[in-house]
mmCIF file of C-alpha atoms in Angstrom:
data_model
loop_
_atom_site.group_PDB
_atom_site.id
_atom_site.type_symbol
_atom_site.label_atom_id
_atom_site.label_comp_id
_atom_site.label_asym_id
_atom_site.label_seq_id
_atom_site.Cartn_x
_atom_site.Cartn_y
_atom_site.Cartn_z
ATOM 1 C CA MET A 675 -1.724 14.142 -18.661
ATOM 2 C CA VAL A 676 -3.550 11.420 -20.651
ATOM 3 C CA ASP A 677 -2.171 12.288 -24.060
ATOM 4 C CA ARG A 678 1.289 13.038 -22.791
ATOM 5 C CA PHE A 679 1.511 9.824 -20.857
ATOM 6 C CA PHE A 680 0.342 7.722 -23.875
ATOM 7 C CA ALA A 681 2.956 9.494 -26.070
ATOM 8 C CA GLU A 682 5.716 8.646 -23.606
ATOM 9 C CA LEU A 683 4.516 5.068 -23.472
ATOM 10 C CA LEU A 684 4.527 4.750 -27.265
ATOM 11 C CA ARG A 685 8.066 6.176 -27.344
ATOM 12 C CA ALA A 686 9.217 3.553 -24.809
ATOM 13 C CA LEU A 687 7.507 0.518 -26.343
ATOM 14 C CA ASP A 688 7.788 1.117 -30.118
ATOM 15 C CA HIS A 689 11.300 -0.140 -30.169
ATOM 16 C CA VAL A 690 10.620 -3.212 -28.007
ATOM 17 C CA ASP A 691 9.998 -6.510 -29.815
ATOM 18 C CA ILE A 692 6.792 -7.370 -28.029
ATOM 19 C CA VAL A 693 3.021 -7.269 -28.669
ATOM 20 C CA TRP A 694 1.504 -5.058 -26.028
ATOM 21 C CA ARG A 695 -1.794 -3.570 -24.962
ATOM 22 C CA VAL A 696 -2.533 -0.839 -22.361
ATOM 23 C CA CYS A 697 -5.475 -1.017 -19.985
ATOM 24 C CA PHE A 698 -6.458 2.320 -18.427
ATOM 25 C CA ILE A 699 -8.434 2.250 -15.158
ATOM 26 C CA ASP A 700 -10.338 5.455 -14.553
ATOM 27 C CA ASP A 701 -10.936 5.577 -10.803
ATOM 28 C CA GLY A 702 -14.235 7.491 -10.879
ATOM 29 C CA SER A 703 -12.728 10.754 -12.210
ATOM 30 C CA THR A 704 -14.945 13.879 -12.238
ATOM 31 C CA ASP A 705 -13.144 15.850 -14.995
ATOM 32 C CA ALA A 706 -12.605 15.108 -18.678
ATOM 33 C CA THR A 707 -10.236 12.184 -18.088
ATOM 34 C CA LEU A 708 -12.614 9.479 -19.215
ATOM 35 C CA GLU A 709 -13.499 11.344 -22.420
ATOM 36 C CA ARG A 710 -9.810 11.702 -23.246
ATOM 37 C CA LEU A 711 -9.261 7.999 -22.595
ATOM 38 C CA ASN A 712 -12.162 7.033 -24.794
ATOM 39 C CA THR A 713 -10.817 9.163 -27.571
ATOM 40 C CA LEU A 714 -7.486 7.319 -27.347
ATOM 41 C CA ALA A 715 -9.284 3.954 -27.424
ATOM 42 C CA MET A 716 -11.187 4.882 -30.560
ATOM 43 C CA SER A 717 -7.924 5.946 -32.303
ATOM 44 C CA ASP A 718 -5.742 3.054 -31.202
ATOM 45 C CA ARG A 719 -7.068 -0.502 -30.789
ATOM 46 C CA ARG A 720 -4.286 -1.335 -28.356
ATOM 47 C CA VAL A 721 -5.916 0.881 -25.749
ATOM 48 C CA ARG A 722 -8.692 -0.523 -23.481
ATOM 49 C CA VAL A 723 -10.535 1.776 -21.085
ATOM 50 C CA TYR A 724 -12.265 0.620 -17.866
ATOM 51 C CA SER A 725 -14.012 3.132 -15.637
ATOM 52 C CA LEU A 726 -15.001 2.432 -12.007
ATOM 53 C CA SER A 727 -18.485 3.369 -10.824
ATOM 54 C CA ARG A 728 -16.943 5.671 -8.182
ATOM 55 C CA ASN A 729 -13.621 6.463 -6.652
ATOM 56 C CA PHE A 730 -12.585 3.248 -4.912
ATOM 57 C CA GLY A 731 -9.050 4.361 -4.143
ATOM 58 C CA HIS A 732 -5.607 3.865 -5.636
ATOM 59 C CA GLN A 733 -4.959 0.336 -4.480
ATOM 60 C CA ILE A 734 -8.342 -0.971 -5.577
ATOM 61 C CA ALA A 735 -7.972 0.687 -8.965
ATOM 62 C CA LEU A 736 -4.615 -1.017 -9.493
ATOM 63 C CA SER A 737 -6.168 -4.306 -8.424
ATOM 64 C CA ALA A 738 -8.972 -3.801 -10.965
ATOM 65 C CA GLY A 739 -6.310 -3.333 -13.667
ATOM 66 C CA LEU A 740 -4.659 -6.630 -12.609
ATOM 67 C CA ASP A 741 -7.990 -8.390 -12.810
ATOM 68 C CA VAL A 742 -8.750 -7.362 -16.411
ATOM 69 C CA CYS A 743 -5.238 -7.737 -17.874
ATOM 70 C CA LEU A 744 -4.114 -10.815 -19.746
ATOM 71 C CA GLY A 745 -0.693 -11.554 -21.100
ATOM 72 C CA SER A 746 2.669 -13.225 -20.612
ATOM 73 C CA ALA A 747 3.650 -10.275 -18.358
ATOM 74 C CA VAL A 748 1.850 -7.358 -16.828
ATOM 75 C CA VAL A 749 3.316 -3.958 -15.950
ATOM 76 C CA LEU A 750 1.565 -2.033 -13.164
ATOM 77 C CA MET A 751 2.055 1.737 -13.026
ATOM 78 C CA ASP A 752 0.530 5.150 -12.377
ATOM 79 C CA ALA A 753 -0.212 7.441 -15.335
ATOM 80 C CA ASP A 754 1.121 10.741 -13.820
ATOM 81 C CA LEU A 755 4.592 10.176 -15.387
ATOM 82 C CA GLN A 756 6.178 9.871 -11.982
ATOM 83 C CA HIS A 757 6.502 6.206 -13.017
ATOM 84 C CA PRO A 758 8.582 6.830 -16.200
ATOM 85 C CA PRO A 759 7.610 4.545 -19.124
ATOM 86 C CA SER A 760 11.285 4.649 -20.192
ATOM 87 C CA VAL A 761 11.974 2.072 -17.422
ATOM 88 C CA ILE A 762 9.733 -0.531 -19.016
ATOM 89 C CA PRO A 763 12.146 -1.805 -21.673
ATOM 90 C CA ARG A 764 14.697 -2.604 -18.957
ATOM 91 C CA MET A 765 11.955 -4.427 -16.976
ATOM 92 C CA ILE A 766 11.092 -6.532 -20.048
ATOM 93 C CA GLU A 767 14.738 -7.332 -20.553
ATOM 94 C CA LEU A 768 15.091 -8.604 -16.950
ATOM 95 C CA TRP A 769 11.807 -10.550 -17.213
ATOM 96 C CA ARG A 770 13.022 -12.315 -20.364
ATOM 97 C CA SER A 771 16.202 -13.258 -18.460
ATOM 98 C CA GLY A 772 14.097 -15.234 -15.979
ATOM 99 C CA TYR A 773 12.746 -12.933 -13.323
ATOM 100 C CA ASP A 774 9.081 -13.240 -12.276
ATOM 101 C CA VAL A 775 8.930 -9.815 -10.542
ATOM 102 C CA VAL A 776 10.775 -6.707 -11.521
ATOM 103 C CA SER A 777 10.136 -3.837 -9.101
ATOM 104 C CA ALA A 778 11.091 -0.248 -9.764
ATOM 105 C CA VAL A 779 12.773 1.330 -6.745
ATOM 106 C CA ARG A 780 12.573 5.123 -6.400
ATOM 107 C CA GLU A 781 15.994 6.563 -5.719
ATOM 108 C CA ASP A 782 14.624 10.131 -5.393
ATOM 109 C CA THR A 783 11.527 12.192 -6.191
ATOM 110 C CA GLU A 784 12.217 15.582 -7.664
ATOM 111 C CA GLY A 785 10.549 18.264 -5.636
ATOM 112 C CA ALA A 786 9.532 15.983 -2.784
ATOM 113 C CA THR A 787 9.298 17.837 0.561
ATOM 114 C CA TRP A 788 11.376 16.954 3.590
ATOM 115 C CA PHE A 789 8.145 15.915 5.361
ATOM 116 C CA LYS A 790 7.280 13.386 2.688
ATOM 117 C CA ARG A 791 10.772 11.910 2.735
ATOM 118 C CA ALA A 792 10.892 11.729 6.529
ATOM 119 C CA THR A 793 7.475 10.106 6.876
ATOM 120 C CA GLY A 794 8.260 7.673 4.060
ATOM 121 C CA ASN A 795 11.524 6.550 5.722
ATOM 122 C CA ALA A 796 9.807 6.270 9.037
ATOM 123 C CA PHE A 797 7.007 4.160 7.533
ATOM 124 C CA TYR A 798 9.402 1.653 6.036
ATOM 125 C CA ARG A 799 11.403 1.410 9.255
ATOM 126 C CA VAL A 800 8.246 0.708 11.235
ATOM 127 C CA ILE A 801 6.726 -1.769 8.796
ATOM 128 C CA ASN A 802 9.987 -3.738 8.444
ATOM 129 C CA ALA A 803 10.366 -3.783 12.218
ATOM 130 C CA PHE A 804 6.976 -5.391 12.724
ATOM 131 C CA ALA A 805 6.024 -7.140 9.509
ATOM 132 C CA GLU A 806 6.890 -10.765 8.865
ATOM 133 C CA THR A 807 7.368 -10.001 5.160
ATOM 134 C CA PRO A 808 10.283 -7.633 4.414
ATOM 135 C CA ILE A 809 9.348 -4.734 2.175
ATOM 136 C CA VAL A 810 12.017 -2.989 0.166
ATOM 137 C CA PRO A 811 12.104 0.712 1.049
ATOM 138 C CA ALA A 812 10.964 2.999 -1.844
ATOM 139 C CA ALA A 813 9.846 -0.041 -3.927
ATOM 140 C CA ALA A 814 6.929 1.486 -5.732
ATOM 141 C CA ASP A 815 3.760 -0.139 -7.021
ATOM 142 C CA PHE A 816 5.475 0.273 -10.439
ATOM 143 C CA CYS A 817 6.487 -3.291 -11.300
ATOM 144 C CA LEU A 818 6.375 -6.041 -13.879
ATOM 145 C CA LEU A 819 4.834 -9.377 -13.050
ATOM 146 C CA SER A 820 5.202 -12.634 -14.978
ATOM 147 C CA ALA A 821 2.100 -14.632 -15.755
ATOM 148 C CA ARG A 822 2.375 -16.827 -12.645
ATOM 149 C CA ALA A 823 3.271 -13.885 -10.361
ATOM 150 C CA HIS A 824 0.283 -11.972 -11.837
ATOM 151 C CA ALA A 825 -2.013 -15.001 -11.240
ATOM 152 C CA ALA A 826 -0.732 -15.366 -7.648
ATOM 153 C CA LEU A 827 -1.460 -11.720 -6.894
ATOM 154 C CA CYS A 828 -4.964 -11.916 -8.360
ATOM 155 C CA ALA A 829 -5.665 -14.969 -6.179
ATOM 156 C CA MET A 830 -5.371 -12.758 -3.047
ATOM 157 C CA PRO A 831 -8.856 -11.475 -2.338
ATOM 158 C CA GLU A 832 -8.419 -9.221 0.705
ATOM 159 C CA ARG A 833 -10.152 -5.849 0.764
ATOM 160 C CA HIS A 834 -7.562 -3.846 2.653
ATOM 161 C CA ARG A 835 -4.782 -3.998 0.140
ATOM 162 C CA PHE A 836 -1.174 -2.920 0.218
ATOM 163 C CA LEU A 837 0.068 -4.045 -3.174
ATOM 164 C CA ARG A 838 3.809 -3.563 -2.718
ATOM 165 C CA GLY A 839 3.576 -5.742 0.454
ATOM 166 C CA MET A 840 1.498 -8.337 -1.417
ATOM 167 C CA VAL A 841 4.115 -8.426 -4.227
ATOM 168 C CA SER A 842 6.799 -9.099 -1.612
ATOM 169 C CA TRP A 843 4.650 -11.763 0.065
ATOM 170 C CA ILE A 844 4.036 -13.922 -3.013
ATOM 171 C CA GLY A 845 7.812 -14.561 -3.356
ATOM 172 C CA PHE A 846 9.030 -15.701 -6.814
ATOM 173 C CA HIS A 847 12.307 -14.719 -8.431
ATOM 174 C CA ARG A 848 12.563 -10.957 -8.031
ATOM 175 C CA THR A 849 14.901 -8.145 -8.964
ATOM 176 C CA TYR A 850 14.929 -4.351 -8.877
ATOM 177 C CA VAL A 851 15.400 -1.451 -11.233
ATOM 178 C CA PRO A 852 16.318 2.010 -9.815
ATOM 179 C CA PHE A 853 14.614 5.117 -11.249
ATOM 180 C CA GLN A 854 14.365 8.862 -10.582
ATOM 181 C CA ALA A 855 10.823 10.012 -10.159
ATOM 182 C CA PRO A 856 10.385 13.405 -11.883
ATOM 183 C CA ARG A 857 8.398 16.270 -10.483
ATOM 184 C CA ARG A 858 4.598 15.907 -11.030
ATOM 185 C CA LEU A 859 3.948 17.774 -14.306
ATOM 186 C CA ALA A 860 0.292 18.617 -13.895
ATOM 187 C CA GLY A 861 -2.455 18.541 -11.349
ATOM 188 C CA GLN A 862 -2.161 17.628 -7.653
ATOM 189 C CA SER A 863 -1.826 14.333 -5.914
ATOM 190 C CA LYS A 864 -5.088 13.055 -4.394
ATOM 191 C CA TYR A 865 -3.062 11.169 -1.732
ATOM 192 C CA THR A 866 -3.748 13.357 1.279
ATOM 193 C CA ALA A 867 -1.945 12.916 4.604
ATOM 194 C CA LEU A 868 -5.043 11.069 5.891
ATOM 195 C CA LYS A 869 -5.079 8.705 2.944
ATOM 196 C CA MET A 870 -1.355 8.029 3.387
ATOM 197 C CA MET A 871 -2.017 7.237 7.072
ATOM 198 C CA ALA A 872 -4.808 4.865 6.117
ATOM 199 C CA LEU A 873 -2.515 3.069 3.621
ATOM 200 C CA ALA A 874 0.169 2.816 6.319
ATOM 201 C CA LEU A 875 -2.339 1.281 8.765
ATOM 202 C CA ASP A 876 -3.552 -1.198 6.111
ATOM 203 C CA ALA A 877 0.105 -2.125 5.524
ATOM 204 C CA LEU A 878 0.843 -2.649 9.199
ATOM 205 C CA PHE A 879 -2.308 -4.518 10.228
ATOM 206 C CA SER A 880 -2.366 -6.633 7.023
ATOM 207 C CA PHE A 881 1.180 -7.879 7.308
ATOM 208 C CA SER A 882 1.804 -8.085 11.011
ATOM 209 C CA ALA A 883 0.117 -9.325 14.179
ATOM 210 C CA ALA A 884 2.883 -7.696 16.189
ATOM 211 C CA PRO A 885 0.732 -4.862 17.554
ATOM 212 C CA MET A 886 -1.574 -7.423 19.202
ATOM 213 C CA ARG A 887 1.405 -9.344 20.650
ATOM 214 C CA MET A 888 2.790 -6.081 21.987
ATOM 215 C CA ALA A 889 -0.250 -5.881 24.309
ATOM 216 C CA THR A 890 0.639 -9.126 26.007
ATOM 217 C CA ARG A 891 4.345 -8.191 26.338
ATOM 218 C CA LEU A 892 3.589 -4.744 27.668
ATOM 219 C CA GLY A 893 0.996 -6.163 30.032
ATOM 220 C CA VAL A 894 3.586 -8.532 31.498
ATOM 221 C CA ALA A 895 6.130 -5.730 31.604
ATOM 222 C CA VAL A 896 3.719 -3.601 33.706
ATOM 223 C CA LEU A 897 2.270 -6.453 35.736
ATOM 224 C CA VAL A 898 5.462 -7.829 37.156
ATOM 225 C CA PRO A 899 6.915 -4.551 38.528
ATOM 226 C CA GLY A 900 3.422 -3.683 39.750
ATOM 227 C CA VAL A 901 3.144 -6.893 41.783
ATOM 228 C CA LEU A 902 6.654 -6.455 43.206
ATOM 229 C CA TYR A 903 5.908 -2.860 44.150
ATOM 230 C CA PHE A 904 2.636 -3.951 45.803
ATOM 231 C CA LEU A 905 4.508 -6.554 47.886
ATOM 232 C CA TYR A 906 7.046 -3.947 48.874
ATOM 233 C CA VAL A 907 4.337 -1.469 49.915
ATOM 234 C CA LEU A 908 2.601 -4.195 51.970
ATOM 235 C CA ALA A 909 5.752 -5.232 53.721
ATOM 236 C CA ARG A 910 6.700 -1.644 54.408
ATOM 237 C CA TYR A 911 3.264 -0.923 55.795
ATOM 238 C CA ILE A 912 3.436 -3.855 58.116
ATOM 239 C CA ALA A 913 7.027 -3.173 59.259
ATOM 240 C CA VAL A 914 7.288 0.638 59.390
ATOM 241 C CA ASP A 915 3.920 2.126 58.432
ATOM 242 C CA ASP A 916 5.599 5.399 57.262
ATOM 243 C CA PHE A 917 3.780 5.902 53.941
ATOM 244 C CA GLU A 918 1.910 9.103 53.185
ATOM 245 C CA ARG A 919 -1.730 8.443 52.489
ATOM 246 C CA GLY A 920 -2.208 10.193 49.095
ATOM 247 C CA TRP A 921 -4.053 9.638 45.895
ATOM 248 C CA GLY A 922 -1.707 11.406 43.382
ATOM 249 C CA SER A 923 0.429 8.406 42.525
ATOM 250 C CA LEU A 924 -2.618 6.123 42.485
ATOM 251 C CA ILE A 925 -4.544 8.242 40.055
ATOM 252 C CA GLY A 926 -1.433 8.722 37.929
ATOM 253 C CA MET A 927 -0.863 4.955 37.621
ATOM 254 C CA LEU A 928 -4.509 4.389 36.855
ATOM 255 C CA MET A 929 -4.438 6.940 34.064
ATOM 256 C CA ILE A 930 -1.275 5.438 32.593
ATOM 257 C CA LEU A 931 -2.561 1.907 32.706
ATOM 258 C CA GLY A 932 -6.017 2.906 31.493
ATOM 259 C CA GLY A 933 -4.440 4.723 28.535
ATOM 260 C CA ILE A 934 -2.350 1.676 27.678
ATOM 261 C CA GLN A 935 -5.416 -0.493 27.838
ATOM 262 C CA LEU A 936 -7.425 1.734 25.599
ATOM 263 C CA ILE A 937 -4.608 1.934 23.018
ATOM 264 C CA PHE A 938 -4.472 -1.836 22.766
ATOM 265 C CA ILE A 939 -8.215 -2.246 22.765
ATOM 266 C CA GLY A 940 -8.150 0.170 19.808
ATOM 267 C CA MET A 941 -5.553 -2.005 18.088
ATOM 268 C CA VAL A 942 -7.638 -5.141 18.585
ATOM 269 C CA GLY A 943 -10.569 -3.145 17.216
ATOM 270 C CA GLU A 944 -8.576 -2.368 14.031
ATOM 271 C CA TYR A 945 -8.119 -6.128 13.447
ATOM 272 C CA LEU A 946 -11.791 -6.870 14.245
ATOM 273 C CA ALA A 947 -12.927 -4.117 11.814
ATOM 274 C CA ARG A 948 -10.867 -5.670 9.115
ATOM 275 C CA ILE A 949 -12.292 -9.070 9.829
ATOM 276 C CA PHE A 950 -15.789 -7.509 9.692
ATOM 277 C CA GLU A 951 -15.029 -5.993 6.282
ATOM 278 C CA GLU A 952 -13.642 -9.224 4.910
ATOM 279 C CA SER A 953 -16.604 -11.283 6.249
ATOM 280 C CA LYS A 954 -19.082 -9.259 4.138
ATOM 281 C CA ARG A 955 -17.327 -10.408 1.007
ATOM 282 C CA ARG A 956 -18.457 -7.444 -1.059
ATOM 283 C CA PRO A 957 -16.899 -6.998 -4.493
ATOM 284 C CA LEU A 958 -13.871 -4.735 -4.418
ATOM 285 C CA TYR A 959 -15.236 -2.512 -7.194
ATOM 286 C CA PHE A 960 -17.786 -2.141 -9.965
ATOM 287 C CA PHE A 961 -17.265 -0.970 -13.496
ATOM 288 C CA LYS A 962 -19.528 1.622 -15.068
ATOM 289 C CA GLN A 963 -17.672 1.245 -18.419
ATOM 290 C CA ASN A 964 -15.643 -1.468 -20.061
ATOM 291 C CA PRO A 965 -13.967 -1.582 -23.487
ATOM 292 C CA ASP A 966 -17.092 -2.947 -25.210
ATOM 293 C CA ASP A 967 -18.821 0.348 -24.401
ATOM 294 C CA VAL A 968 -16.389 2.256 -26.583
ATOM 295 C CA GLY A 969 -16.463 -0.079 -29.531
ATOM 296 C CA ASP A 970 -13.326 -2.076 -28.888
#
């Protein structure tokens, strides 16, 4: 995909009146991707290649790209051609008209399964129900950032990153460009269901404290009826004494309440784990290669 992506990028930018440079971030690939990128860098001085020391994940790789880019505007995108380079000229046009953030919104993905569509829609409904920062459904990481929006995003140092939420959080003057995501032309996505779930949890716990607040609300909702029922049982016992002595209902209630408690202890643990990760203040990534290594 490397050569094809770069050819599409050239086709999109050659007729745009702007000086540009492309920074490729190799996220610890194990095939010939890095060699192909280095070949491009040696043949075109507008290409800069950075390679991470291992696979740090999609969001960290994009963040590394943001850290090393300089310019009046930065376009963030994947290189699998599901983020079409043909959208970039329209982004530049809108940026020149005064927008700080131009986000590409996916209208449809060719060949996407019903499961992926359903889970994607469910994710955005959940995150927007709980998060304090609204996130536009289907707004991809594919976006253009002005210099000040770029600087604002780079100033956010958290480790558990959800970039499309962070782009929404920084504010600034924003607009959207619709696009159709084509079918993946080669290879297979490395975003497994588990990785998608981890990203969804990062999004939820990074942008909302609502799960923790739910524990208090649910506790009150269970406590009040429980106290009323206990008073009723006590009064009935004193007045009539006609209750069957059994343990079924008691054990059932204990299991329900115990399960609820464990769920919310787990939620608190998710927040504490993230605090622990942030407190270590480790670098987000390391480069094993930068442009100087390939003679830029």
